[in-house]
mmCIF file of C-alpha atoms in Angstrom:
data_model
loop_
_atom_site.group_PDB
_atom_site.id
_atom_site.type_symbol
_atom_site.label_atom_id
_atom_site.label_comp_id
_atom_site.label_asym_id
_atom_site.label_seq_id
_atom_site.Cartn_x
_atom_site.Cartn_y
_atom_site.Cartn_z
ATOM 1 C CA MET A 8 0.108 0.231 -0.017
ATOM 2 C CA THR A 9 1.209 3.422 -0.527
ATOM 3 C CA LYS A 10 1.639 4.941 3.033
ATOM 4 C CA LYS A 11 1.097 8.670 2.060
ATOM 5 C CA PHE A 12 -2.516 8.118 1.095
ATOM 6 C CA ALA A 13 -3.771 5.195 3.323
ATOM 7 C CA LEU A 14 -6.612 6.243 5.570
ATOM 8 C CA GLY A 15 -7.769 4.226 8.517
ATOM 9 C CA VAL A 16 -11.389 4.893 10.279
ATOM 10 C CA ILE A 17 -12.180 3.817 13.765
ATOM 11 C CA MET A 18 -15.928 4.107 14.002
ATOM 12 C CA ASP A 19 -19.214 2.511 15.119
ATOM 13 C CA PRO A 20 -20.629 -0.184 13.184
ATOM 14 C CA ILE A 21 -20.914 1.115 9.588
ATOM 15 C CA SER A 22 -23.855 -1.160 8.957
ATOM 16 C CA HIS A 23 -25.848 0.900 11.752
ATOM 17 C CA ILE A 24 -25.571 4.447 10.137
ATOM 18 C CA ASN A 25 -27.897 6.684 8.192
ATOM 19 C CA PRO A 26 -25.623 7.519 5.300
ATOM 20 C CA LYS A 27 -27.707 10.542 4.139
ATOM 21 C CA LYS A 28 -27.078 12.113 7.476
ATOM 22 C CA ASP A 29 -23.583 10.642 8.643
ATOM 23 C CA THR A 30 -20.748 12.901 8.743
ATOM 24 C CA THR A 31 -18.090 10.136 8.981
ATOM 25 C CA PHE A 32 -19.524 8.607 5.765
ATOM 26 C CA ALA A 33 -19.260 11.992 4.221
ATOM 27 C CA MET A 34 -15.522 12.108 4.949
ATOM 28 C CA LEU A 35 -15.216 8.581 3.417
ATOM 29 C CA LEU A 36 -16.533 9.251 0.100
ATOM 30 C CA GLU A 37 -14.290 12.114 -0.072
ATOM 31 C CA ALA A 38 -11.244 9.995 0.497
ATOM 32 C CA GLN A 39 -12.634 7.522 -1.942
ATOM 33 C CA GLN A 40 -13.025 10.239 -4.363
ATOM 34 C CA ARG A 41 -9.259 11.234 -3.997
ATOM 35 C CA GLU A 42 -8.374 7.633 -4.325
ATOM 36 C CA TRP A 43 -7.207 7.171 -0.856
ATOM 37 C CA PRO A 44 -7.505 3.301 0.194
ATOM 38 C CA ILE A 45 -9.801 3.163 2.954
ATOM 39 C CA PHE A 46 -9.237 0.634 5.809
ATOM 40 C CA TYR A 47 -12.298 -0.023 8.289
ATOM 41 C CA MET A 48 -11.796 -0.528 12.067
ATOM 42 C CA GLU A 49 -14.051 -0.736 15.011
ATOM 43 C CA GLN A 50 -12.774 -0.075 18.435
ATOM 44 C CA SER A 51 -12.569 -3.855 19.249
ATOM 45 C CA ASP A 52 -10.126 -4.614 16.434
ATOM 46 C CA LEU A 53 -7.366 -2.733 17.983
ATOM 47 C CA PHE A 54 -4.758 -4.535 19.731
ATOM 48 C CA LEU A 55 -1.312 -4.177 21.198
ATOM 49 C CA GLN A 56 1.434 -6.832 21.069
ATOM 50 C CA GLN A 57 4.553 -5.837 22.881
ATOM 51 C CA ASP A 58 4.975 -2.364 21.957
ATOM 52 C CA LYS A 59 3.373 -2.479 18.313
ATOM 53 C CA VAL A 60 -0.205 -1.396 17.941
ATOM 54 C CA CYS A 61 -2.020 -3.342 15.535
ATOM 55 C CA ALA A 62 -5.522 -3.840 14.128
ATOM 56 C CA ARG A 63 -7.814 -6.204 12.101
ATOM 57 C CA MET A 64 -8.748 -4.053 9.201
ATOM 58 C CA ARG A 65 -10.887 -4.398 6.370
ATOM 59 C CA ARG A 66 -10.550 -2.547 2.985
ATOM 60 C CA LEU A 67 -13.788 -0.462 2.556
ATOM 61 C CA VAL A 68 -15.702 0.663 -0.449
ATOM 62 C CA VAL A 69 -18.493 3.136 -0.056
ATOM 63 C CA LYS A 70 -21.176 4.344 -2.374
ATOM 64 C CA ASP A 71 -23.347 7.540 -1.987
ATOM 65 C CA SER A 72 -26.747 5.647 -1.680
ATOM 66 C CA ALA A 73 -29.477 4.525 0.923
ATOM 67 C CA LYS A 74 -29.312 1.067 0.421
ATOM 68 C CA ASN A 75 -25.911 -1.116 -0.260
ATOM 69 C CA TYR A 76 -23.926 1.723 0.868
ATOM 70 C CA PHE A 77 -20.835 -0.078 1.653
ATOM 71 C CA GLU A 78 -18.802 -2.945 0.604
ATOM 72 C CA PHE A 79 -15.806 -4.845 2.584
ATOM 73 C CA GLY A 80 -12.937 -6.003 0.955
ATOM 74 C CA LYS A 81 -9.853 -8.131 1.823
ATOM 75 C CA GLU A 82 -9.432 -8.357 5.620
ATOM 76 C CA THR A 83 -6.048 -7.980 7.016
ATOM 77 C CA VAL A 84 -3.966 -7.738 10.299
ATOM 78 C CA GLN A 85 -1.202 -5.260 10.412
ATOM 79 C CA GLY A 86 0.459 -2.407 12.448
ATOM 80 C CA LEU A 87 -1.555 0.901 12.340
ATOM 81 C CA ASP A 88 2.011 2.504 11.298
ATOM 82 C CA GLN A 89 1.047 1.276 7.716
ATOM 83 C CA LEU A 90 -1.387 4.028 7.571
ATOM 84 C CA ALA A 91 -0.899 7.473 6.802
ATOM 85 C CA VAL A 92 -3.898 8.938 8.629
ATOM 86 C CA ILE A 93 -6.555 7.577 10.945
ATOM 87 C CA LEU A 94 -9.940 9.128 11.871
ATOM 88 C CA MET A 95 -11.069 8.437 15.303
ATOM 89 C CA ARG A 96 -14.794 8.775 14.769
ATOM 90 C CA LYS A 97 -16.227 6.364 17.734
ATOM 91 C CA ASP A 98 -19.153 7.936 19.174
ATOM 92 C CA PRO A 99 -19.249 8.706 22.997
ATOM 93 C CA PRO A 100 -19.357 7.660 25.677
ATOM 94 C CA VAL A 101 -15.855 8.528 26.441
ATOM 95 C CA ASP A 102 -15.512 5.514 28.945
ATOM 96 C CA MET A 103 -12.738 3.532 29.919
ATOM 97 C CA GLN A 104 -12.532 1.566 26.819
ATOM 98 C CA TYR A 105 -12.458 4.551 24.656
ATOM 99 C CA ILE A 106 -9.655 6.083 26.643
ATOM 100 C CA TYR A 107 -7.643 2.646 26.275
ATOM 101 C CA THR A 108 -8.131 3.106 22.497
ATOM 102 C CA THR A 109 -6.700 6.673 22.632
ATOM 103 C CA GLN A 110 -3.903 5.425 24.457
ATOM 104 C CA LEU A 111 -3.327 2.690 21.636
ATOM 105 C CA LEU A 112 -3.699 5.576 19.091
ATOM 106 C CA ASP A 113 -1.011 7.484 21.147
ATOM 107 C CA LYS A 114 1.648 4.672 19.999
ATOM 108 C CA ALA A 115 0.322 4.909 16.462
ATOM 109 C CA GLU A 116 1.065 8.701 16.565
ATOM 110 C CA GLN A 117 4.344 7.999 17.821
ATOM 111 C CA GLN A 118 5.062 5.792 14.811
ATOM 112 C CA GLY A 119 4.167 8.510 12.403
ATOM 113 C CA VAL A 120 0.578 8.125 12.106
ATOM 114 C CA LEU A 121 -1.560 11.330 11.939
ATOM 115 C CA VAL A 122 -4.531 10.736 14.119
ATOM 116 C CA VAL A 123 -7.741 13.149 13.839
ATOM 117 C CA ASN A 124 -8.382 14.228 16.296
ATOM 118 C CA LYS A 125 -5.179 13.801 18.677
ATOM 119 C CA PRO A 126 -5.773 11.052 21.107
ATOM 120 C CA GLN A 127 -4.295 13.150 23.901
ATOM 121 C CA SER A 128 -6.871 16.026 23.260
ATOM 122 C CA LEU A 129 -9.634 13.552 23.336
ATOM 123 C CA ARG A 130 -8.701 12.386 26.650
ATOM 124 C CA ASP A 131 -7.808 15.850 28.021
ATOM 125 C CA PHE A 132 -10.722 17.881 27.085
ATOM 126 C CA ASN A 133 -14.182 17.189 28.107
ATOM 127 C CA GLU A 134 -16.647 18.369 25.620
ATOM 128 C CA LYS A 135 -18.714 20.213 28.413
ATOM 129 C CA LEU A 136 -15.655 21.297 30.530
ATOM 130 C CA PHE A 137 -13.619 22.603 27.476
ATOM 131 C CA ILE A 138 -15.704 25.689 27.357
ATOM 132 C CA SER A 139 -14.198 26.899 30.713
ATOM 133 C CA HIS A 140 -10.927 27.708 28.760
ATOM 134 C CA PHE A 141 -12.785 30.434 27.081
ATOM 135 C CA PRO A 142 -14.843 32.136 29.614
ATOM 136 C CA GLN A 143 -15.223 35.291 27.753
ATOM 137 C CA CYS A 144 -17.364 33.522 25.291
ATOM 138 C CA CYS A 145 -19.476 31.497 27.917
ATOM 139 C CA THR A 146 -22.887 32.274 29.881
ATOM 140 C CA PRO A 147 -22.413 31.805 33.767
ATOM 141 C CA SER A 148 -21.997 28.301 34.483
ATOM 142 C CA LEU A 149 -21.331 26.027 37.754
ATOM 143 C CA VAL A 150 -19.677 22.510 37.621
ATOM 144 C CA THR A 151 -20.164 20.764 41.113
ATOM 145 C CA HIS A 152 -21.260 17.480 42.798
ATOM 146 C CA HIS A 153 -23.567 19.260 45.197
ATOM 147 C CA VAL A 154 -27.290 19.786 44.977
ATOM 148 C CA ALA A 155 -27.429 22.898 47.302
ATOM 149 C CA ALA A 156 -24.901 24.450 45.167
ATOM 150 C CA VAL A 157 -26.831 23.996 42.042
ATOM 151 C CA LYS A 158 -29.909 25.264 44.040
ATOM 152 C CA GLN A 159 -27.889 28.469 45.069
ATOM 153 C CA PHE A 160 -26.995 28.759 41.270
ATOM 154 C CA LEU A 161 -30.711 28.573 40.473
ATOM 155 C CA ALA A 162 -31.669 31.153 43.047
ATOM 156 C CA GLU A 163 -29.277 33.555 41.526
ATOM 157 C CA HIS A 164 -30.128 32.886 37.901
ATOM 158 C CA LYS A 165 -33.716 32.003 38.158
ATOM 159 C CA ASP A 166 -33.815 29.704 34.926
ATOM 160 C CA ILE A 167 -30.944 27.155 34.387
ATOM 161 C CA ILE A 168 -29.793 24.259 32.258
ATOM 162 C CA ILE A 169 -28.378 21.258 33.832
ATOM 163 C CA LYS A 170 -26.632 18.308 32.066
ATOM 164 C CA PRO A 171 -24.338 15.571 32.686
ATOM 165 C CA LEU A 172 -20.608 15.900 31.813
ATOM 166 C CA ASP A 173 -20.632 12.875 29.641
ATOM 167 C CA GLY A 174 -23.972 13.230 27.961
ATOM 168 C CA MET A 175 -24.480 13.453 24.135
ATOM 169 C CA GLY A 176 -27.336 14.039 21.693
ATOM 170 C CA GLY A 177 -29.466 15.775 24.412
ATOM 171 C CA TYR A 178 -29.293 13.126 26.550
ATOM 172 C CA SER A 179 -30.503 14.113 30.447
ATOM 173 C CA ILE A 180 -30.692 17.810 29.887
ATOM 174 C CA PHE A 181 -33.087 19.563 32.141
ATOM 175 C CA ARG A 182 -34.545 23.021 32.152
ATOM 176 C CA LEU A 183 -35.176 24.169 35.599
ATOM 177 C CA ARG A 184 -36.970 27.606 36.880
ATOM 178 C CA GLU A 185 -37.727 28.713 40.197
ATOM 179 C CA ASN A 186 -40.558 26.868 42.292
ATOM 180 C CA ASP A 187 -40.393 24.018 39.523
ATOM 181 C CA PRO A 188 -41.833 20.890 41.669
ATOM 182 C CA ASN A 189 -38.831 18.459 40.032
ATOM 183 C CA ILE A 190 -35.614 20.332 41.444
ATOM 184 C CA ASN A 191 -35.055 18.042 43.999
ATOM 185 C CA VAL A 192 -35.400 14.886 42.080
ATOM 186 C CA SER A 193 -33.624 16.073 38.917
ATOM 187 C CA LEU A 194 -30.833 17.234 40.927
ATOM 188 C CA GLU A 195 -30.762 14.104 42.929
ATOM 189 C CA ILE A 196 -30.611 11.992 39.639
ATOM 190 C CA LEU A 197 -27.997 14.165 37.800
ATOM 191 C CA THR A 198 -25.552 14.306 40.644
ATOM 192 C CA ALA A 199 -26.222 10.706 41.928
ATOM 193 C CA ASN A 200 -26.998 12.224 45.324
ATOM 194 C CA ASN A 201 -23.966 14.537 45.506
ATOM 195 C CA GLN A 202 -21.653 11.786 44.159
ATOM 196 C CA ARG A 203 -21.391 12.831 40.422
ATOM 197 C CA TYR A 204 -20.583 16.131 38.670
ATOM 198 C CA THR A 205 -23.185 17.904 36.758
ATOM 199 C CA LEU A 206 -23.044 21.164 34.818
ATOM 200 C CA ALA A 207 -25.238 24.370 35.422
ATOM 201 C CA GLN A 208 -25.804 26.853 32.868
ATOM 202 C CA ARG A 209 -27.820 30.170 32.969
ATOM 203 C CA TYR A 210 -30.690 29.689 30.516
ATOM 204 C CA ILE A 211 -30.114 31.427 27.392
ATOM 205 C CA PRO A 212 -33.744 32.345 25.736
ATOM 206 C CA GLU A 213 -32.231 32.662 22.191
ATOM 207 C CA ILE A 214 -32.433 28.837 22.005
ATOM 208 C CA THR A 215 -35.793 29.287 20.339
ATOM 209 C CA GLN A 216 -33.707 30.712 17.532
ATOM 210 C CA GLY A 217 -31.624 27.687 17.154
ATOM 211 C CA ASP A 218 -28.718 25.767 18.915
ATOM 212 C CA LYS A 219 -25.918 26.615 16.222
ATOM 213 C CA ARG A 220 -23.595 23.886 15.161
ATOM 214 C CA ILE A 221 -20.383 25.757 13.839
ATOM 215 C CA LEU A 222 -17.915 23.374 12.119
ATOM 216 C CA MET A 223 -14.215 24.091 12.655
ATOM 217 C CA ILE A 224 -11.398 22.618 10.318
ATOM 218 C CA ASN A 225 -7.840 22.917 11.810
ATOM 219 C CA GLY A 226 -9.104 26.010 13.740
ATOM 220 C CA GLU A 227 -11.053 27.817 10.832
ATOM 221 C CA PRO A 228 -14.800 27.864 10.574
ATOM 222 C CA VAL A 229 -17.084 26.634 7.900
ATOM 223 C CA PRO A 230 -18.936 29.790 6.994
ATOM 224 C CA TYR A 231 -22.362 28.582 7.663
ATOM 225 C CA ALA A 232 -23.713 27.003 10.844
ATOM 226 C CA LEU A 233 -26.416 24.384 11.293
ATOM 227 C CA ALA A 234 -28.933 25.997 13.469
ATOM 228 C CA ARG A 235 -31.005 23.334 15.396
ATOM 229 C CA ILE A 236 -34.491 24.339 16.055
ATOM 230 C CA ALA A 237 -36.117 22.604 18.982
ATOM 231 C CA ALA A 238 -39.552 20.713 18.408
ATOM 232 C CA GLU A 239 -42.458 22.516 19.871
ATOM 233 C CA GLY A 240 -42.752 21.968 23.582
ATOM 234 C CA GLU A 241 -39.256 20.719 23.781
ATOM 235 C CA THR A 242 -36.219 22.689 25.279
ATOM 236 C CA ARG A 243 -33.621 20.465 23.669
ATOM 237 C CA ALA A 244 -32.744 21.267 19.989
ATOM 238 C CA ASN A 245 -30.107 18.199 19.292
ATOM 239 C CA LEU A 246 -31.248 16.446 16.054
ATOM 240 C CA ALA A 247 -31.466 13.066 17.914
ATOM 241 C CA VAL A 248 -34.240 14.068 19.728
ATOM 242 C CA GLY A 249 -36.271 15.648 16.890
ATOM 243 C CA GLY A 250 -34.676 19.124 16.246
ATOM 244 C CA LYS A 251 -34.720 20.417 12.870
ATOM 245 C CA GLY A 252 -31.490 21.798 11.229
ATOM 246 C CA ILE A 253 -31.603 25.030 9.408
ATOM 247 C CA GLY A 254 -28.358 26.487 7.748
ATOM 248 C CA ILE A 255 -27.473 30.029 8.519
ATOM 249 C CA GLU A 256 -24.424 32.340 7.914
ATOM 250 C CA LEU A 257 -22.431 33.018 10.958
ATOM 251 C CA SER A 258 -22.962 36.145 12.546
ATOM 252 C CA GLU A 259 -20.026 38.773 13.713
ATOM 253 C CA ARG A 260 -20.274 37.190 17.218
ATOM 254 C CA ASP A 261 -19.966 33.708 15.825
ATOM 255 C CA ARG A 262 -16.984 34.525 13.883
ATOM 256 C CA TRP A 263 -15.359 36.296 17.372
ATOM 257 C CA ILE A 264 -16.027 33.084 19.058
ATOM 258 C CA CYS A 265 -14.383 31.026 16.661
ATOM 259 C CA GLN A 266 -11.212 33.423 16.521
ATOM 260 C CA GLN A 267 -11.273 33.027 20.367
ATOM 261 C CA VAL A 268 -11.167 29.180 20.347
ATOM 262 C CA GLY A 269 -9.613 28.383 16.855
ATOM 263 C CA PRO A 270 -5.825 28.904 17.825
ATOM 264 C CA THR A 271 -6.264 26.347 20.869
ATOM 265 C CA LEU A 272 -7.843 23.886 18.523
ATOM 266 C CA ARG A 273 -4.760 23.985 16.282
ATOM 267 C CA GLU A 274 -2.539 23.865 19.107
ATOM 268 C CA LYS A 275 -4.120 20.787 20.576
ATOM 269 C CA GLY A 276 -4.387 18.772 17.208
ATOM 270 C CA LEU A 277 -8.044 18.951 16.890
ATOM 271 C CA TYR A 278 -8.531 19.122 13.346
ATOM 272 C CA PHE A 279 -12.485 18.701 13.287
ATOM 273 C CA VAL A 280 -14.579 20.289 15.806
ATOM 274 C CA GLY A 281 -18.158 21.457 16.377
ATOM 275 C CA LEU A 282 -18.756 24.435 18.502
ATOM 276 C CA ASP A 283 -22.249 24.618 19.899
ATOM 277 C CA VAL A 284 -23.653 28.454 20.143
ATOM 278 C CA ILE A 285 -26.824 29.562 21.408
ATOM 279 C CA GLY A 286 -27.308 33.296 20.962
ATOM 280 C CA ASP A 287 -24.059 34.981 21.822
ATOM 281 C CA TYR A 288 -22.730 32.195 24.200
ATOM 282 C CA LEU A 289 -20.596 29.188 23.397
ATOM 283 C CA THR A 290 -22.080 26.181 25.189
ATOM 284 C CA GLU A 291 -20.019 23.155 24.175
ATOM 285 C CA ILE A 292 -17.020 22.299 22.231
ATOM 286 C CA ASN A 293 -17.541 18.909 20.406
ATOM 287 C CA ILE A 294 -14.373 17.055 19.759
ATOM 288 C CA THR A 295 -15.081 13.125 19.513
ATOM 289 C CA SER A 296 -17.432 12.625 16.506
ATOM 290 C CA PRO A 297 -19.115 16.083 15.635
ATOM 291 C CA THR A 298 -21.800 16.113 13.085
ATOM 292 C CA GLY A 299 -23.426 18.247 10.555
ATOM 293 C CA ILE A 300 -21.381 18.015 7.190
ATOM 294 C CA ARG A 301 -24.360 16.317 5.335
ATOM 295 C CA GLU A 302 -26.915 18.944 6.360
ATOM 296 C CA LEU A 303 -24.883 21.996 5.439
ATOM 297 C CA ASP A 304 -23.255 20.491 2.189
ATOM 298 C CA GLU A 305 -26.794 19.722 0.934
ATOM 299 C CA GLN A 306 -28.138 23.245 1.817
ATOM 300 C CA PHE A 307 -25.108 25.409 0.721
ATOM 301 C CA LYS A 308 -23.732 23.065 -1.976
ATOM 302 C CA LEU A 309 -20.442 22.812 0.106
ATOM 303 C CA ASN A 310 -18.111 20.146 0.213
ATOM 304 C CA ILE A 311 -16.792 20.133 3.849
ATOM 305 C CA ALA A 312 -15.099 16.820 3.932
ATOM 306 C CA GLY A 313 -13.087 18.042 1.214
ATOM 307 C CA LEU A 314 -12.113 21.147 3.090
ATOM 308 C CA LEU A 315 -10.907 18.546 5.901
ATOM 309 C CA MET A 316 -9.001 16.344 3.643
ATOM 310 C CA ASP A 317 -7.331 19.193 2.046
ATOM 311 C CA SER A 318 -6.251 20.263 5.537
ATOM 312 C CA ILE A 319 -4.961 16.559 6.367
ATOM 313 C CA SER A 320 -3.438 16.311 3.059
ATOM 314 C CA GLY A 321 -1.513 19.548 3.753
ATOM 315 C CA SER A 322 -0.228 18.116 7.094
ATOM 316 C CA LEU A 323 0.905 14.823 5.453
ATOM 317 C CA SER A 324 2.587 16.793 2.871
ATOM 318 C CA LEU A 325 4.818 18.544 5.751
ATOM 319 C CA ARG A 326 5.565 15.299 7.231
ATOM 320 C CA ALA A 327 6.914 13.603 3.970
ATOM 321 C CA PRO A 328 10.659 13.205 4.059
#
């Protein structure tokens, strides 16, 4: 194989995706368009023998179709150092198995493989806590184990959102207002009775105009965001819980937030990132497997995966002897 162009992908089972919506699939289509050989892996395919990290890999061919959209070719077992780049696209949760996988990918990185996103950064930065590096961009927030502390925060701000630090897709997000009869039970559940961290943020009324997903490629924003609009009667705007995605141009404030965050993303090897912005405030930084490419490509005739592969190709060229 030609190392310069060989691309590996680690993802959840490809047989379970919706190809019309799946961002990883868009990346694979673009890699194939460039005639880069694609090698498919799931998390359990990786293993370490002595000091060499290897994997069971299958050649993958993809087709932009609702049915019969992928085909596996020859299966091999080989070192990850035979690949030029690996896309780490395993969905959360970031549990111990995920952490172990990033530690194996550290070894591949040490052997010259470009891993997108950088394994150490996937470990170091929780998607909810990462925003604390940019307080100038954020609404008032609190991270705590303690129910009493969240109650005090609620008393100060009157209307808040609370969520677990390890959630995704709108999982276990609650809106609480003063005198809400569910305050105690919600906080007891989320903190596991003062045993688990939870994040509280002041409610941002502009959520009715959409929870914007801004895609960042090597620290630079795609010029359009996907504004996810909550269904009627629903606080959460996530597409996974019925939100509707509408493409919009970035505002001046959006671009300012991107300028604040972008240099850190580049420094930390975070090539493909999704910023969540509500109104004027950054609320999350998604680094594990952000989505939104297919929707924005369709609405604005873009090729976001092409921009990502251009960035990856440039980095590989710089590494070439």
